[in-house]
Coordinates of C-alpha atoms in Angstrom, one line a residue:
X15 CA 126.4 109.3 22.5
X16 CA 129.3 107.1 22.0
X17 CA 129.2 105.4 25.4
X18 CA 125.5 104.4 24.6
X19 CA 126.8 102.3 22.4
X20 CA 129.1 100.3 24.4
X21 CA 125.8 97.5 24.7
X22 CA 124.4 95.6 21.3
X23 CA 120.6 97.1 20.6
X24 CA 118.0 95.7 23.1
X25 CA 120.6 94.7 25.6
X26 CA 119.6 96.4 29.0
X27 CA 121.4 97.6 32.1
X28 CA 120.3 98.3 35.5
X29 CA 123.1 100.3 37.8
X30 CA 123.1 100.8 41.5
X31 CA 120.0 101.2 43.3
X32 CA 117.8 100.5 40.6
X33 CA 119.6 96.8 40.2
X34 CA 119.4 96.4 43.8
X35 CA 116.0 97.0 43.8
X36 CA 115.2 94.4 41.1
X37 CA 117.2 92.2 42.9
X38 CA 115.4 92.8 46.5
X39 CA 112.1 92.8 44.9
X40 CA 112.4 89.7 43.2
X41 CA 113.8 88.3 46.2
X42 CA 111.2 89.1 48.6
X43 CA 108.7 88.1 46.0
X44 CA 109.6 84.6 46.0
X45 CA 110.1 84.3 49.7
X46 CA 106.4 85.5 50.3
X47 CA 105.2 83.0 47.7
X48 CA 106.0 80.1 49.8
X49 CA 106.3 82.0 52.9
X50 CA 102.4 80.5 53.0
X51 CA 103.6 76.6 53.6
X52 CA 106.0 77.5 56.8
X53 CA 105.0 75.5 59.6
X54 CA 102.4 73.0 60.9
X55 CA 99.4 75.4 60.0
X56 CA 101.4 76.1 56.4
X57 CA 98.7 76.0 53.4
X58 CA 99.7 73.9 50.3
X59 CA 100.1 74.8 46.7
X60 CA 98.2 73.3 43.5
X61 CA 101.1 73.7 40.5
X62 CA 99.4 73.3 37.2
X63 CA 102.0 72.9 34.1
X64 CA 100.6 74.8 31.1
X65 CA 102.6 71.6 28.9
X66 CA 101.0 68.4 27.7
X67 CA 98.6 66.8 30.0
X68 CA 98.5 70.0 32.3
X69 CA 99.9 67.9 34.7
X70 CA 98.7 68.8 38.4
X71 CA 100.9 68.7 41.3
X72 CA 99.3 69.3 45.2
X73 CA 102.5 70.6 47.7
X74 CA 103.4 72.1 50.0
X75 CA 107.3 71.4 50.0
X76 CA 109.7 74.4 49.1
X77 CA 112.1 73.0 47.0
X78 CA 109.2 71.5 44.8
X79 CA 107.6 74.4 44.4
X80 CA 110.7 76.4 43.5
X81 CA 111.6 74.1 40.9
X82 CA 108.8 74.2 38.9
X83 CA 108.7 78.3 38.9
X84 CA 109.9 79.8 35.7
X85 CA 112.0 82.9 36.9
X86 CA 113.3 85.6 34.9
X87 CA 114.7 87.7 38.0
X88 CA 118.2 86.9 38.5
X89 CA 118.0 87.2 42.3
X90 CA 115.3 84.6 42.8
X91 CA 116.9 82.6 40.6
X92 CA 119.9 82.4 43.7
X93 CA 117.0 81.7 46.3
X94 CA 115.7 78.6 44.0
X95 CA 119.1 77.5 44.0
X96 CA 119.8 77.8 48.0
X97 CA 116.4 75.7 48.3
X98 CA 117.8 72.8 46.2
X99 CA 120.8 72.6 47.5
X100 CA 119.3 72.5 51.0
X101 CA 117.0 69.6 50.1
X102 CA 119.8 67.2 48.2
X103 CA 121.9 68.1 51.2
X104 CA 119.4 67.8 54.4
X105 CA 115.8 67.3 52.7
X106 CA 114.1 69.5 54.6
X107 CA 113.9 73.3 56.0
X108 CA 113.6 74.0 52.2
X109 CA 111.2 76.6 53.0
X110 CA 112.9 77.7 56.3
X111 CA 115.9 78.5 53.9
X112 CA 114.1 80.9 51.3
X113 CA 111.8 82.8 53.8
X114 CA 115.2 83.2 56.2
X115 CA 117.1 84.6 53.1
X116 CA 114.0 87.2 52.0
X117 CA 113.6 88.6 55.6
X118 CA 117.6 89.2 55.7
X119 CA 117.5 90.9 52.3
X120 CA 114.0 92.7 53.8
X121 CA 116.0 94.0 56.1
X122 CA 119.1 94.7 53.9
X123 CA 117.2 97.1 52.2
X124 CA 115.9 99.4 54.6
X125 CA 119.5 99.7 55.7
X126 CA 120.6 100.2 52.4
X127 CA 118.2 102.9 52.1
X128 CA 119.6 105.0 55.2
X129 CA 123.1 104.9 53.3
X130 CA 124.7 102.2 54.9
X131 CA 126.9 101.1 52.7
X132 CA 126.2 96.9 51.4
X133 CA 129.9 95.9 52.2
X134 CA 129.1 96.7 56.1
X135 CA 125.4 95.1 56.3
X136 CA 127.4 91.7 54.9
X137 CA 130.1 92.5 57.2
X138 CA 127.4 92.4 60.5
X139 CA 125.9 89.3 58.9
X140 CA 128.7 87.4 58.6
X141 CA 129.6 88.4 62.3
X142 CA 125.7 87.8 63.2
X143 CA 125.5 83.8 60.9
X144 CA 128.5 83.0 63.2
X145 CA 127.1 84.4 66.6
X146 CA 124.2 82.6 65.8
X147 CA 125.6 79.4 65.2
X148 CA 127.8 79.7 68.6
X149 CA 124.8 80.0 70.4
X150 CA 122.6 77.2 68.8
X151 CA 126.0 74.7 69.9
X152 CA 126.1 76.2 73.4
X153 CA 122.1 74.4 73.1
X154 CA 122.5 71.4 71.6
X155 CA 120.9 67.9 73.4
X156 CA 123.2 65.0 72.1
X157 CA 121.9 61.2 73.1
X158 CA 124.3 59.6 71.2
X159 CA 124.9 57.1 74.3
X160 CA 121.3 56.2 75.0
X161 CA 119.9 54.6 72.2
X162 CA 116.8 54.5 73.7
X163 CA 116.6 58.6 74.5
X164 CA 117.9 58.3 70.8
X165 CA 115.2 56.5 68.8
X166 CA 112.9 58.9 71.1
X167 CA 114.8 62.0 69.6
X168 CA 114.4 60.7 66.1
X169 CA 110.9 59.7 66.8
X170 CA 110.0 63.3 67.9
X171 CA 112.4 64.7 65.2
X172 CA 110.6 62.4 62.1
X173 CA 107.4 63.8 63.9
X174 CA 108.3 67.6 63.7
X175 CA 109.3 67.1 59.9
X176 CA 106.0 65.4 58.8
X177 CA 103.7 68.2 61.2
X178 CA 103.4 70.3 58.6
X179 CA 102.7 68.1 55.5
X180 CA 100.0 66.0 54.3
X181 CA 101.0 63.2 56.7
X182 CA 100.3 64.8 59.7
X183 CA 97.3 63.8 60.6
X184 CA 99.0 59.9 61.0
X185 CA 102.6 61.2 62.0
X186 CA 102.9 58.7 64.6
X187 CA 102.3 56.0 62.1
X188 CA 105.3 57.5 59.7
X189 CA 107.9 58.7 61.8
X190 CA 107.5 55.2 63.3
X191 CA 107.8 53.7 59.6
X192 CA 110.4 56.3 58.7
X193 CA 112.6 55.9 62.0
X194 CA 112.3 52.0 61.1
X195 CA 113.6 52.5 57.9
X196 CA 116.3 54.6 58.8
X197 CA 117.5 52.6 62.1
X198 CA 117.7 49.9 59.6
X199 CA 120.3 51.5 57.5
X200 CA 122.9 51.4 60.4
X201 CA 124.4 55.0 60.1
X202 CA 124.4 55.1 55.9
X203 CA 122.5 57.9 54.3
X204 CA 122.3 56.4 51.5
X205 CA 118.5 55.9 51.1
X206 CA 118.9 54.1 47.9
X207 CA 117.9 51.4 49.8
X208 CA 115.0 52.1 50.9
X209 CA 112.2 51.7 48.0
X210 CA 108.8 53.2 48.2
X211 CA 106.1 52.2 46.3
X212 CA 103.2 53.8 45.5
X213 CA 99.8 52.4 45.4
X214 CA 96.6 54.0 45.0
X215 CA 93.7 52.4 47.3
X216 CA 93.4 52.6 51.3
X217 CA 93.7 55.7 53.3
X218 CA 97.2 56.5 53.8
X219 CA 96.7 54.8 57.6
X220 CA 97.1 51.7 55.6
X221 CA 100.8 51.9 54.4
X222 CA 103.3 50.2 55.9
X223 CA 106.9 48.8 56.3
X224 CA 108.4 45.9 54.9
X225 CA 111.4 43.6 55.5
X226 CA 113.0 43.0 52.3
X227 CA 112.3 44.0 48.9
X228 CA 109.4 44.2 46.6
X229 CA 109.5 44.9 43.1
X230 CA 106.5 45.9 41.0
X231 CA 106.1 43.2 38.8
X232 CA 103.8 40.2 38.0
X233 CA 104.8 36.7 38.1
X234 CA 104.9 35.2 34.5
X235 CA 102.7 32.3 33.4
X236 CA 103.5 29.3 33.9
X237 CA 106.1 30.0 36.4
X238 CA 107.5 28.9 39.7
X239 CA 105.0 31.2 42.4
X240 CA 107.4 30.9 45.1
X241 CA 111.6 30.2 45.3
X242 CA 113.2 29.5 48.3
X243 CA 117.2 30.3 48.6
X244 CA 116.8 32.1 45.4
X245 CA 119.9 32.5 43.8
X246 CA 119.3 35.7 41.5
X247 CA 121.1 36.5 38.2
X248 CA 120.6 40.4 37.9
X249 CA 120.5 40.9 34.0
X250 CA 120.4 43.9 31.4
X251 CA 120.3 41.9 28.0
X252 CA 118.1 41.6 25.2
X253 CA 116.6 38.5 24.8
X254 CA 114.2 39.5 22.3
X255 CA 115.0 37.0 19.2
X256 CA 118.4 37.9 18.0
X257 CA 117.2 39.4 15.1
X258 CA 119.3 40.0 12.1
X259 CA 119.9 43.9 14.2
X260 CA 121.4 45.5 11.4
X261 CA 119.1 48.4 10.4
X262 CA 118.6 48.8 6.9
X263 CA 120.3 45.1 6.0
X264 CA 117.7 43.7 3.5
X265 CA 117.9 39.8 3.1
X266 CA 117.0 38.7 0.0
X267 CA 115.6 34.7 -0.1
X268 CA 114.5 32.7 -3.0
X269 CA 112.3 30.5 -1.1
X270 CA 109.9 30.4 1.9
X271 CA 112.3 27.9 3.5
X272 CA 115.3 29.6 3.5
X273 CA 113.0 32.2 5.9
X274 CA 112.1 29.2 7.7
X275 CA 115.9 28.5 7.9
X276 CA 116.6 32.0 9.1
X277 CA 114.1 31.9 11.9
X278 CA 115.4 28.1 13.1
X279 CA 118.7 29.6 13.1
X280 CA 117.6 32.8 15.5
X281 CA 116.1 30.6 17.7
X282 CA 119.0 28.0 17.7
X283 CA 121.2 31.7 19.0
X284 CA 119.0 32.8 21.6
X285 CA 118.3 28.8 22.7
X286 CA 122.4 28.8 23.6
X287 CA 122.2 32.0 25.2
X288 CA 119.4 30.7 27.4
X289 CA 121.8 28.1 28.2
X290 CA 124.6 30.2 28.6
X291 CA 122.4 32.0 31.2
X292 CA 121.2 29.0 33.0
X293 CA 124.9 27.7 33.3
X294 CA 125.6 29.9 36.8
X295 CA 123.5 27.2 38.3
X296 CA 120.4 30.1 38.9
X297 CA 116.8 30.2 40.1
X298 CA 115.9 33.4 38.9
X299 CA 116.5 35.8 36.2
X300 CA 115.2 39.0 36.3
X301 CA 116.1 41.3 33.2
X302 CA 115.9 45.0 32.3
X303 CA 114.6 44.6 29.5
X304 CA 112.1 42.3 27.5
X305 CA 112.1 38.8 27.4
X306 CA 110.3 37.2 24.6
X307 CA 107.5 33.8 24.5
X308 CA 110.2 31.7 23.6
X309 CA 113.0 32.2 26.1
X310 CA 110.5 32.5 28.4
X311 CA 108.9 29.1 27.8
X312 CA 112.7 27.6 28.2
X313 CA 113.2 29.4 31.6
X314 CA 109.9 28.2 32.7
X315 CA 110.8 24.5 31.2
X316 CA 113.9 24.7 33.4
X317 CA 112.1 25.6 36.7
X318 CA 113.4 28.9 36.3
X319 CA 111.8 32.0 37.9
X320 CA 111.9 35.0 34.9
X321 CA 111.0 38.3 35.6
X322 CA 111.4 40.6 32.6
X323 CA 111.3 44.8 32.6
X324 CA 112.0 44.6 36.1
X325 CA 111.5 48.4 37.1
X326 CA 114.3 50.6 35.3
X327 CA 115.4 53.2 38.1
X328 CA 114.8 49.5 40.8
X329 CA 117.5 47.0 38.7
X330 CA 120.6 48.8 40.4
X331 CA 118.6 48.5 43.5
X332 CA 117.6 45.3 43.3
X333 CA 121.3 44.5 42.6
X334 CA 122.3 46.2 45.4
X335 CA 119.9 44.9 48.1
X336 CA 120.5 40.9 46.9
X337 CA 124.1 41.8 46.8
X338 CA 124.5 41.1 43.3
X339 CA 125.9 42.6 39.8
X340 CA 123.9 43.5 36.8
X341 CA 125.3 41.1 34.4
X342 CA 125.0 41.9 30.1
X343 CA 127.6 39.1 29.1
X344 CA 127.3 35.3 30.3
X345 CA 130.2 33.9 28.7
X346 CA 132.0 33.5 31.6
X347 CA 129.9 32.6 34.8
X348 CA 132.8 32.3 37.4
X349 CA 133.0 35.8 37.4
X350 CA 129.6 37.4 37.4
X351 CA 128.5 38.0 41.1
X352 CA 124.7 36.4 41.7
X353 CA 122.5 38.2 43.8
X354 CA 120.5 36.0 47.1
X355 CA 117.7 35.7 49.1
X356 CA 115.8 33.3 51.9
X357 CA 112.5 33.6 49.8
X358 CA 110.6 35.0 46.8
X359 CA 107.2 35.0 46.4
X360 CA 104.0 37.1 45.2
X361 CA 102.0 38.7 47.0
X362 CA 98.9 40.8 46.8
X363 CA 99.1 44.7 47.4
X364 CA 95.3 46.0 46.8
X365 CA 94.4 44.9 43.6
X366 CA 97.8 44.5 42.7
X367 CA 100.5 41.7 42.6
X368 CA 103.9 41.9 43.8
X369 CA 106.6 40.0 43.7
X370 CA 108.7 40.0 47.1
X371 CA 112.1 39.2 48.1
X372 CA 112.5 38.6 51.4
X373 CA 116.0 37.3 53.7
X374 CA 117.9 39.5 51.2
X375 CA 121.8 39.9 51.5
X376 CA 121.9 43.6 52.9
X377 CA 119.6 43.2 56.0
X378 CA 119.4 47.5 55.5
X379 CA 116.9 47.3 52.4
X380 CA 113.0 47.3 53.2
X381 CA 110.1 48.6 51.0
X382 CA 107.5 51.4 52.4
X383 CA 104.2 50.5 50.8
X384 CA 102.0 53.8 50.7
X385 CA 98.5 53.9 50.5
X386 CA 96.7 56.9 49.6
X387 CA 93.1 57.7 48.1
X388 CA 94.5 59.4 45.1
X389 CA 98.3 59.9 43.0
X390 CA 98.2 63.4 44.0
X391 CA 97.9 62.5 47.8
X392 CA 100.4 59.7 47.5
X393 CA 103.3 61.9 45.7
X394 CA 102.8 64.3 48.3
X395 CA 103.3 61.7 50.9
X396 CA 106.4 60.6 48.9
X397 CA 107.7 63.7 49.0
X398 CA 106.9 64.2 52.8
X399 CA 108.1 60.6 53.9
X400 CA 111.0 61.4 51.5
X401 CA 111.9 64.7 53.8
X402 CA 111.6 62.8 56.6
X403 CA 113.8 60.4 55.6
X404 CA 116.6 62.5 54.8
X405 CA 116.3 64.2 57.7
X406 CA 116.8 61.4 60.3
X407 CA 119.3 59.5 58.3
X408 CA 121.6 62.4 58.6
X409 CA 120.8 62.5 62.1
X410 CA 121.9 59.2 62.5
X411 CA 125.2 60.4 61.7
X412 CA 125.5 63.8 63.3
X413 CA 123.1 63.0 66.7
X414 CA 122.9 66.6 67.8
X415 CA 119.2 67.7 68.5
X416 CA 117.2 71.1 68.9
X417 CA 114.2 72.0 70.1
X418 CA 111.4 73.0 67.4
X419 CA 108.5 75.7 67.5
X420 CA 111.1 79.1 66.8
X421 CA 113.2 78.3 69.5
X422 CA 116.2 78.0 67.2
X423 CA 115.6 81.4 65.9
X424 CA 114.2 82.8 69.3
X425 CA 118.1 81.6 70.8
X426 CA 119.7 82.7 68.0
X427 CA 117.7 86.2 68.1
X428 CA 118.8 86.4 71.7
X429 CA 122.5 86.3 71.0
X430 CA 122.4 88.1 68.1
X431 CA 121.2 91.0 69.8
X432 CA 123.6 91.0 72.6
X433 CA 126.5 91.2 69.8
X434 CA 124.6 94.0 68.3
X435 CA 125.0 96.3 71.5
X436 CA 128.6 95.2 71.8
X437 CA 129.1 96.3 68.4
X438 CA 130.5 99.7 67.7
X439 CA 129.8 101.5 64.5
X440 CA 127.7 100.7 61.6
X441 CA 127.8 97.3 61.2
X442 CA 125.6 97.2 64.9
X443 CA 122.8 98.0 62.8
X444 CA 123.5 95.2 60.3
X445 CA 123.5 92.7 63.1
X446 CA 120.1 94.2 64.6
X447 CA 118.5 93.4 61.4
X448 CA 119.7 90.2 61.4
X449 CA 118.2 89.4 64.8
X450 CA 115.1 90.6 63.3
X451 CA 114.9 87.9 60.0
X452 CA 115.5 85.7 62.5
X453 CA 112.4 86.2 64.6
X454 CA 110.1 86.4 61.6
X455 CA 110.1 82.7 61.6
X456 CA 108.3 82.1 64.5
X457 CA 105.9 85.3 63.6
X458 CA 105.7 84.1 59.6
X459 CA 104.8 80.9 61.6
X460 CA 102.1 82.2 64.0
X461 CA 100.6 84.2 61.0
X462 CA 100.3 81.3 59.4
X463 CA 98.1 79.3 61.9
X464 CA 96.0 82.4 62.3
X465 CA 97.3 83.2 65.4
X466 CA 98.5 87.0 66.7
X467 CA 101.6 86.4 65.9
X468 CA 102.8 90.0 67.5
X469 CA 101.5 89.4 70.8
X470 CA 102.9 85.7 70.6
X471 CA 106.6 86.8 69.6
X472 CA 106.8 89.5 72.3
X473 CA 105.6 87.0 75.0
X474 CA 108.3 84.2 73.6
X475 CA 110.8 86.7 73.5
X476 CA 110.0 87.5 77.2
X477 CA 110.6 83.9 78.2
X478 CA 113.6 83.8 76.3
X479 CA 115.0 86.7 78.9
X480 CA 115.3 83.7 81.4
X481 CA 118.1 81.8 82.1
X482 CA 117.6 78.3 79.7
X483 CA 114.1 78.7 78.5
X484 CA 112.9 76.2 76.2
X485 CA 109.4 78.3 75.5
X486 CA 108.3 78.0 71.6
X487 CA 105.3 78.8 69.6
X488 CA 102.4 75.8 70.0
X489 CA 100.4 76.2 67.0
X490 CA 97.8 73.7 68.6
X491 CA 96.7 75.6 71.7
X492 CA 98.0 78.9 70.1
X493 CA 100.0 80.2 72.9
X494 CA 103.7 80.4 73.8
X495 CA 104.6 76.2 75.0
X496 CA 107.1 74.1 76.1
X497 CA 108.6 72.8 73.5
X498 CA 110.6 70.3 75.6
X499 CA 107.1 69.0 77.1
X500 CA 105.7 68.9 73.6
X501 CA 108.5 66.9 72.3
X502 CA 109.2 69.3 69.1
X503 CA 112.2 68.7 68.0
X504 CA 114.9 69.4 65.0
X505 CA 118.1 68.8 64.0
X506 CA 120.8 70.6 64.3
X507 CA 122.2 70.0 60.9
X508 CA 118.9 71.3 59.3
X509 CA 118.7 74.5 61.3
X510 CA 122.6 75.2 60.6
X511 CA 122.3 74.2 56.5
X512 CA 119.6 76.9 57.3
X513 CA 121.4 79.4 58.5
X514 CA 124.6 79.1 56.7
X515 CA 122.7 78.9 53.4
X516 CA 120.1 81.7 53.9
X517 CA 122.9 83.8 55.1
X518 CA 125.0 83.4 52.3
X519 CA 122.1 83.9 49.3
X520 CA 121.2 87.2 51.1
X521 CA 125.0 88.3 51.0
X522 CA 125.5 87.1 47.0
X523 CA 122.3 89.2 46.4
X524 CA 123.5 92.2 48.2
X525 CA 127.2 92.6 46.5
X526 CA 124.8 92.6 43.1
X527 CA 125.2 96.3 41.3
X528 CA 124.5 95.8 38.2
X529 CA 122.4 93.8 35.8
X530 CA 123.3 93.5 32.3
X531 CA 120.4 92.0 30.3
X532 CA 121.7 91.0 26.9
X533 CA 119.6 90.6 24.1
X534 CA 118.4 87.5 22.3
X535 CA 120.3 86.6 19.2
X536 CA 117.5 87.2 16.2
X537 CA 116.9 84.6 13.9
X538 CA 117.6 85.4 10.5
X539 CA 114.6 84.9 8.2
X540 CA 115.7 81.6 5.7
X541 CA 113.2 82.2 3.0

């Protein structure tokens, strides 16, 4: 009995097979949840919080879904993480990631239940990830050179991305908007950039691109509607009344005018730092925070443009798009760096208006105005526009291309495979399996657009027996395509965060033994 007590009471441990179990089950678990949402013909997810305001979110990207899951199992806990990580690296293949990481550990555990020992099956893995990845380079298209071949690539890659999310039905219209946005960032991924603003109204046909900057705020009253060469002071300042801010001071007065002396006084203090602020020789103001009746009324006496709770997460933006700082201090106005722009003026968005900046000082900055019927539809787009995004803007920088459709994995399969027979011993069988993760992505992908998907995958994986084939699963007319012809395209950093990622989850998960559980610390009744 004495080694039973080695744990606290209630704390749990799993050895061996049975953790390896857990760990596989809960694995595979949350690869077939969103194994649903692969691929064009994917199906979406409604996520309902059971919190405050059972908020209701429609999606049918991975990482979303992931991150709002409560998970208890340890092992699906690593697959959640694989799918962030791939979407703050490349934004999308987020499912791709999980589903390839399930069908490896699938796989694992058939192997591991003919005795092959863990340490081999991540042995043939690693030999299989790195195969694989040789033979994706060997296929690589990179139009670096011809920029029109280029923006082509993008268009078709921006295209692919969006196929299977709510945009798809206009995926022209974005991955035109999105390459757009990109192009205009000249090589930076830094999408900060590009704003997007969300506006319910319209079908989403009616969003669009545009030059500049728009922030989502109304004009004040009596204020100048339009400033040309606007020379903007970015600010984060109170200029509520100074108010005597000591919490808990109490001013005692012994008549009503020494309160009317207090209040002339505050207003005397915020009249100087008025004209503190309107000594760097500005047209507009735009603050963080609130800006009260009566420094408003002096701003607007002065010809002064003054835009207060200018959108919190937009104020760096804004600073950064009209080349600016955000100022808190104007004591010394030689110093502070003012933002400019050609034009600002209001304009009407729906029912909405906007105030817009256009001619600002980093030509890279534009706004995508998205239209949808409802908030649910227009996150989603977000989140699908977003995806795209990221997507091109890395392959701005790293122009290699692939084709789309399963021919990734198909290739990979292929080479896979031939390492497998070359393979002596054990680890051979590890590598087989890892061929065959790898072609349930085009079949998880066929099943999914109702299609026969073992019929399709043994055709594709006869054309892939030729020489250079660029065959592929075409969900439209359900039969093995061309996806050179079709113009399906991915990019290689996507496919390889893919691989690399999937391939490493699986392997963490497999070295797993043991689980120790430990008990929750009880509270201690405080009567």
């Amino acid at each position: 009995m004495a080694v039973e007590r080695l744990f606290k009471d209630e704390a749990t441990e799993e050895k061996g097979e049975r953790a390896r179990m857990a760990s596989f089950i809960g694995a595979m678990a949350i690869a077939d949840l969103v194994k649903t949402t692969l691929g064009p013909k994917g199906m979406d997810k409604i996520l309902q919080s059971t919190g405050r305001g059972h908020s209701v979110t429609v999606t049918n990207d991975g990482a979303t879904i992931l991150k709002s899951l409560h998970i208890d199992n340890p092992a699906a806990k690593v697959l959640v993480e694989i799918s962030k990580v791939q979407d703050d690296e490349v934004g999308d293949g987020t499912t791709s990631v999980v589903v390839l990481a399930g069908e490896l550990l699938r796989e694992a555990e058939k192997l591991v239940a003919t005795k092959i020992h863990p340490m081999t099956i991540i042995a043939g893995f690693r030999m299989a990830a790195e195969c694989a990845r040789e033979a994706l380079l060997k296929r690589v298209m990179d139009n670096k050179e011809d920029p029109e071949k280029f923006k082509a690539d993008l268009m078709k890659i921006a295209m692919t991305t969006l196929s299977s999310k709510i945009l798809s039905q206009d995926k022209e219209h974005f991955a035109k908007l999105a390459v757009d946005a990109v192009m205009r960032l000249k090589g930076s991924t830094n999408l900060e950039s590009i704003q997007i603003i969300k506006k319910p109204g319209g079908s989403l046909i009616d969003s669009f691109l545009d030059e500049g900057f728009i922030l989502n705020k109304k004009i004040g009253i009596g204020q100048p509607k339009r400033i040309e060469n606007a020379k903007i002071l970015v600010a984060n300042t109170a200029m509520d009344t100074d108010k005597v801010k000591i919490y808990g001071a109490r001013v005692r007065v012994d008549s009503m005018n020494r309160v009317a002396e207090i209040e002339a006084a505050e207003k005397e203090k915020m009249r100087e730092k008025v004209q503190k602020i309107l000594a760097h020789g500005i047209n507009c103001f735009v603050n963080r925070q609130l800006i009260y009746n009566f420094p408003e009324e002096l701003f607007a006496d002065a010809g002064i443009l003054a835009i207060e709770h200018a959108d919190f997460d937009g104020i760096e933006r804004l600073a950064l798009v009209t080349g600016g700082d955000i100022a808190s201090t104007f004591d010394n106005p030689e110093s502070v760096k003012l933002g400019h722009c050609k034009l600002i003026e209001e304009i009407m968005i729906g029912e909405d208006k906007l105030i817009k900046f256009s001619g600002v000082e980093m030509g890279q900055a534009c706004t995508i105005v998205l239209r949808g019927a409802s908030n649910h539809v227009l996150d989603e787009a977000e989140r699908s526009l977003h995806d795209a995004l990221c997507v091109l803007s890395q392959t701005v920088n790293d122009s290699r291309v692939l084709l789309g459709g399963g021919w990734p994995e198909m290739v990979m399969a292929k080479a896979v495979d031939e390492l497998a027979r070359k393979t002596p011993g054990k680890k051979s069988h590890a590598i087989e399996a890892f061929s065959r993760a790898l072609i349930a992505i085009p079949t998880i992908i066929a099943d999914n657009a109702g299609l026969d998907s073992a019929d399709l995958v043994a055709r594709l994986r006869a054309e892939h027996h030729k020489e250079g084939s660029t065959a592929g699963i075409d969900v439209i007319t359900g039969a093995v395509g061309d996806m050179a012809e079709r113009g399906i395209s991915e990019a290689f950093k996507v496919k390889q965060a893919v691989l690399l990622s999937a391939t490493e989850a699986a392997e963490m998960i497999l070295r797993v033994d043991e689980i120790i559980t430990c008990a929750p610390r009880k509270r201690e009744d405080r009567m």
